[in-house]
PDB file of C-alpha atoms and ligand atoms in Angstrom:
ATOM      1  CA  MET A 296     -16.261 -11.929   5.693  1.00  0.00           C
ATOM      2  CA  SER A 297     -12.526 -11.449   5.618  1.00  0.00           C
ATOM      3  CA  GLU A 298     -10.510 -11.548   8.607  1.00  0.00           C
ATOM      4  CA  GLU A 299      -8.571  -8.335   9.790  1.00  0.00           C
ATOM      5  CA  THR A 300      -4.894  -8.134   9.537  1.00  0.00           C
ATOM      6  CA  ILE A 301      -2.362  -6.137  11.151  1.00  0.00           C
ATOM      7  CA  PHE A 302      -3.050  -3.379   8.710  1.00  0.00           C
ATOM      8  CA  SER A 303      -6.388  -2.716  10.298  1.00  0.00           C
ATOM      9  CA  LYS A 304      -4.650  -2.188  13.693  1.00  0.00           C
ATOM     10  CA  ILE A 305      -2.300   0.167  12.065  1.00  0.00           C
ATOM     11  CA  ILE A 306      -5.124   2.161  10.494  1.00  0.00           C
ATOM     12  CA  ARG A 307      -6.821   2.413  13.815  1.00  0.00           C
ATOM     13  CA  GLN A 308      -3.357   3.058  15.399  1.00  0.00           C
ATOM     14  CA  GLU A 309      -3.835   0.341  17.821  1.00  0.00           C
ATOM     15  CA  ILE A 310      -0.285  -0.696  16.623  1.00  0.00           C
ATOM     16  CA  PRO A 311       1.516   2.718  16.740  1.00  0.00           C
ATOM     17  CA  THR A 312       3.088   3.229  13.306  1.00  0.00           C
ATOM     18  CA  PRO A 313       3.918   6.678  11.918  1.00  0.00           C
ATOM     19  CA  LEU A 314       1.535   7.413   9.271  1.00  0.00           C
ATOM     20  CA  LEU A 315       2.494   9.472   6.130  1.00  0.00           C
ATOM     21  CA  TYR A 316      -0.881  10.148   5.165  1.00  0.00           C
ATOM     22  CA  GLN A 317      -4.580   9.136   6.288  1.00  0.00           C
ATOM     23  CA  ASP A 318      -8.140  10.481   5.066  1.00  0.00           C
ATOM     24  CA  ASP A 319     -11.502   9.033   5.139  1.00  0.00           C
ATOM     25  CA  LEU A 320     -10.493   6.200   2.386  1.00  0.00           C
ATOM     26  CA  VAL A 321      -6.729   5.395   2.607  1.00  0.00           C
ATOM     27  CA  THR A 322      -3.760   5.359   4.872  1.00  0.00           C
ATOM     28  CA  ALA A 323      -0.279   5.309   4.123  1.00  0.00           C
ATOM     29  CA  PHE A 324       2.981   4.177   6.113  1.00  0.00           C
ATOM     30  CA  ARG A 325       6.468   2.916   5.565  1.00  0.00           C
ATOM     31  CA  ASP A 326       7.056  -0.731   4.957  1.00  0.00           C
ATOM     32  CA  ILE A 327       8.481  -2.491   8.018  1.00  0.00           C
ATOM     33  CA  ALA A 328      11.203  -4.288   5.741  1.00  0.00           C
ATOM     34  CA  PRO A 329      11.929  -1.757   2.924  1.00  0.00           C
ATOM     35  CA  ARG A 330      13.034  -3.176  -0.350  1.00  0.00           C
ATOM     36  CA  ALA A 331      14.034   0.166  -1.798  1.00  0.00           C
ATOM     37  CA  ASN A 332      15.363   3.441  -0.251  1.00  0.00           C
ATOM     38  CA  SER A 333      11.677   4.643  -0.393  1.00  0.00           C
ATOM     39  CA  HIS A 334       9.176   1.770   0.283  1.00  0.00           C
ATOM     40  CA  ILE A 335       5.684   3.122   1.349  1.00  0.00           C
ATOM     41  CA  LEU A 336       2.348   1.002   1.602  1.00  0.00           C
ATOM     42  CA  ILE A 337      -0.729   2.734   0.479  1.00  0.00           C
ATOM     43  CA  ILE A 338      -3.872   0.775   1.716  1.00  0.00           C
ATOM     44  CA  PRO A 339      -7.549   1.260   1.882  1.00  0.00           C
ATOM     45  CA  ASN A 340      -9.273   1.927   5.318  1.00  0.00           C
ATOM     46  CA  LYS A 341     -11.906  -0.825   4.423  1.00  0.00           C
ATOM     47  CA  LEU A 342     -10.710  -4.304   4.462  1.00  0.00           C
ATOM     48  CA  ILE A 343     -10.478  -5.919   1.082  1.00  0.00           C
ATOM     49  CA  ALA A 344      -8.516  -9.039   1.238  1.00  0.00           C
ATOM     50  CA  THR A 345      -7.332  -9.256  -2.316  1.00  0.00           C
ATOM     51  CA  VAL A 346      -7.659  -7.490  -5.706  1.00  0.00           C
ATOM     52  CA  ASN A 347     -10.048 -10.253  -6.700  1.00  0.00           C
ATOM     53  CA  ASP A 348     -12.534  -8.978  -4.028  1.00  0.00           C
ATOM     54  CA  VAL A 349     -12.489  -5.396  -5.402  1.00  0.00           C
ATOM     55  CA  THR A 350     -16.048  -4.269  -6.661  1.00  0.00           C
ATOM     56  CA  ALA A 351     -17.276  -1.079  -8.623  1.00  0.00           C
ATOM     57  CA  ASP A 352     -18.009   0.518  -5.231  1.00  0.00           C
ATOM     58  CA  ASP A 353     -14.361   0.563  -4.624  1.00  0.00           C
ATOM     59  CA  GLU A 354     -13.302   2.538  -7.546  1.00  0.00           C
ATOM     60  CA  LEU A 355     -12.976   5.926  -5.846  1.00  0.00           C
ATOM     61  CA  THR A 356     -10.830   4.348  -2.927  1.00  0.00           C
ATOM     62  CA  LEU A 357      -8.569   2.714  -5.662  1.00  0.00           C
ATOM     63  CA  GLY A 358      -8.170   5.984  -7.499  1.00  0.00           C
ATOM     64  CA  ARG A 359      -7.393   7.724  -4.247  1.00  0.00           C
ATOM     65  CA  MET A 360      -4.580   5.202  -3.598  1.00  0.00           C
ATOM     66  CA  ILE A 361      -3.054   6.413  -6.793  1.00  0.00           C
ATOM     67  CA  THR A 362      -3.372  10.089  -6.228  1.00  0.00           C
ATOM     68  CA  VAL A 363      -1.988   9.611  -2.676  1.00  0.00           C
ATOM     69  CA  ALA A 364       1.047   7.594  -4.307  1.00  0.00           C
ATOM     70  CA  LYS A 365       1.731  10.447  -6.459  1.00  0.00           C
ATOM     71  CA  LYS A 366       1.590  13.072  -3.782  1.00  0.00           C
ATOM     72  CA  LEU A 367       3.835  10.953  -1.438  1.00  0.00           C
ATOM     73  CA  ALA A 368       6.309  10.183  -4.302  1.00  0.00           C
ATOM     74  CA  LYS A 369       6.476  13.992  -4.803  1.00  0.00           C
ATOM     75  CA  GLU A 370       7.082  14.495  -0.890  1.00  0.00           C
ATOM     76  CA  GLU A 371       9.693  11.678  -1.001  1.00  0.00           C
ATOM     77  CA  GLY A 372      11.588  13.524  -3.844  1.00  0.00           C
ATOM     78  CA  ILE A 373      11.432  10.657  -6.204  1.00  0.00           C
ATOM     79  CA  ASP A 374       8.772  11.713  -8.599  1.00  0.00           C
ATOM     80  CA  GLU A 375      11.208  13.104 -11.347  1.00  0.00           C
ATOM     81  CA  ASN A 376      13.583  10.000 -11.234  1.00  0.00           C
ATOM     82  CA  GLY A 377      10.576   7.724 -11.184  1.00  0.00           C
ATOM     83  CA  TYR A 378       9.224   4.850  -8.996  1.00  0.00           C
ATOM     84  CA  ARG A 379       7.205   1.810  -9.070  1.00  0.00           C
ATOM     85  CA  LEU A 380       3.639   0.800  -7.917  1.00  0.00           C
ATOM     86  CA  ILE A 381       2.904  -2.799  -7.269  1.00  0.00           C
ATOM     87  CA  MET A 382      -0.246  -4.691  -5.972  1.00  0.00           C
ATOM     88  CA  ASN A 383       0.479  -8.411  -5.158  1.00  0.00           C
ATOM     89  CA  CYS A 384      -2.561 -10.791  -5.590  1.00  0.00           C
ATOM     90  CA  ASN A 385      -2.752 -14.123  -3.759  1.00  0.00           C
ATOM     91  CA  LYS A 386      -0.071 -17.000  -3.824  1.00  0.00           C
ATOM     92  CA  ASP A 387       1.545 -16.451  -7.309  1.00  0.00           C
ATOM     93  CA  GLY A 388       1.518 -12.776  -6.889  1.00  0.00           C
ATOM     94  CA  GLY A 389       3.488 -12.987  -3.595  1.00  0.00           C
ATOM     95  CA  GLN A 390       0.849 -11.508  -1.399  1.00  0.00           C
ATOM     96  CA  GLU A 391       1.561 -11.850   2.297  1.00  0.00           C
ATOM     97  CA  VAL A 392      -0.841  -9.446   4.058  1.00  0.00           C
ATOM     98  CA  TYR A 393      -4.559 -10.118   2.923  1.00  0.00           C
ATOM     99  CA  HIS A 394      -5.707  -6.548   3.137  1.00  0.00           C
ATOM    100  CA  ILE A 395      -4.812  -4.968  -0.346  1.00  0.00           C
ATOM    101  CA  HIS A 396      -2.069  -2.542  -0.545  1.00  0.00           C
ATOM    102  CA  MET A 397      -0.164  -0.721  -3.235  1.00  0.00           C
ATOM    103  CA  HIS A 398       3.730  -0.655  -2.841  1.00  0.00           C
ATOM    104  CA  LEU A 399       5.318   2.638  -3.714  1.00  0.00           C
ATOM    105  CA  LEU A 400       9.045   1.899  -4.330  1.00  0.00           C
ATOM    106  CA  GLY A 401      11.787   4.176  -5.492  1.00  0.00           C
ATOM    107  CA  GLY A 402      14.773   6.112  -4.472  1.00  0.00           C
ATOM    108  CA  GLN A 403      17.078   4.241  -6.562  1.00  0.00           C
ATOM    109  CA  PRO A 404      17.128   2.393 -10.011  1.00  0.00           C
ATOM    110  CA  LEU A 405      14.695  -0.517  -9.642  1.00  0.00           C
ATOM    111  CA  GLY A 406      16.033  -2.797 -12.408  1.00  0.00           C
ATOM    112  CA  PRO A 407      14.086  -5.023 -14.538  1.00  0.00           C
ATOM    113  CA  MET A 408      10.153  -5.392 -13.682  1.00  0.00           C
ATOM    114  CA  LEU A 409      10.455  -8.940 -12.580  1.00  0.00           C
ATOM    115  CA  ALA A 410      13.424 -11.207 -11.436  1.00  0.00           C
ATOM    116  CA  ILE A 411      12.095 -14.756 -12.295  1.00  0.00           C
TER     117      ILE A 411
HETATM  118  P1  5GP B 794       2.847  -8.323   0.318  1.00  0.00           P
HETATM  119  O1  5GP B 794       3.797  -9.187   0.164  1.00  0.00           O
HETATM  120  O2  5GP B 794       1.618  -8.865   0.866  1.00  0.00           O
HETATM  121  O3  5GP B 794       2.288  -7.502  -1.158  1.00  0.00           O
HETATM  122  O4  5GP B 794       3.353  -7.002   1.184  1.00  0.00           O
HETATM  123  C1  5GP B 794       3.135  -7.149   2.538  1.00  0.00           C
HETATM  124  C2  5GP B 794       4.276  -6.124   2.942  1.00  0.00           C
HETATM  125  O5  5GP B 794       3.642  -5.486   4.214  1.00  0.00           O
HETATM  126  C3  5GP B 794       5.606  -6.482   3.110  1.00  0.00           C
HETATM  127  O6  5GP B 794       6.369  -5.756   2.208  1.00  0.00           O
HETATM  128  C4  5GP B 794       5.820  -6.390   4.599  1.00  0.00           C
HETATM  129  O7  5GP B 794       7.184  -6.074   4.750  1.00  0.00           O
HETATM  130  C5  5GP B 794       5.076  -5.337   4.983  1.00  0.00           C
HETATM  131  N1  5GP B 794       4.449  -5.556   6.472  1.00  0.00           N
HETATM  132  C6  5GP B 794       4.153  -6.692   7.036  1.00  0.00           C
HETATM  133  N2  5GP B 794       3.689  -6.339   8.331  1.00  0.00           N
HETATM  134  C7  5GP B 794       3.787  -5.089   8.517  1.00  0.00           C
HETATM  135  C8  5GP B 794       3.922  -4.208   9.675  1.00  0.00           C
HETATM  136  O8  5GP B 794       3.391  -4.681  10.859  1.00  0.00           O
HETATM  137  N3  5GP B 794       4.067  -2.985   9.470  1.00  0.00           N
HETATM  138  C9  5GP B 794       4.597  -2.444   8.440  1.00  0.00           C
HETATM  139  N4  5GP B 794       4.837  -1.109   8.267  1.00  0.00           N
HETATM  140  N5  5GP B 794       4.562  -3.342   7.259  1.00  0.00           N
HETATM  141  C10 5GP B 794       4.392  -4.485   7.371  1.00  0.00           C
END
């Protein structure tokens, strides 16, 4: 059983955070420490700790995360110029919050994919 993170409290609005989108499967809100002009997090309402914990039962939710990313990119006005979707997994992936989330980044040229 995974431990809840701050994201569960945001989903339930126990920590008031303006939501850009919420439905029965996913929630989206702005990253607290934006790395680009637009930086939105799209997360499943269900706690899934890492991408390694995803199962076939989660496929609808993961698909919804992408369709919501597309909708929000359009609302942000960044769809035509483009954007980047990122999911970090575990230590080497740079994951900090153990409740999976998709970063939607854009609003400026994002440069090379990795800065290693
Ligand atoms: P990760 O490194 O796990 O892929 O990304 C976690 C992201 O969550 C980071 O970009 C971080 O800024 C963001 N974050 C962490 N805590 C909070 C919070 O309380 N509120 C919001 N809106 N974002 C958070």
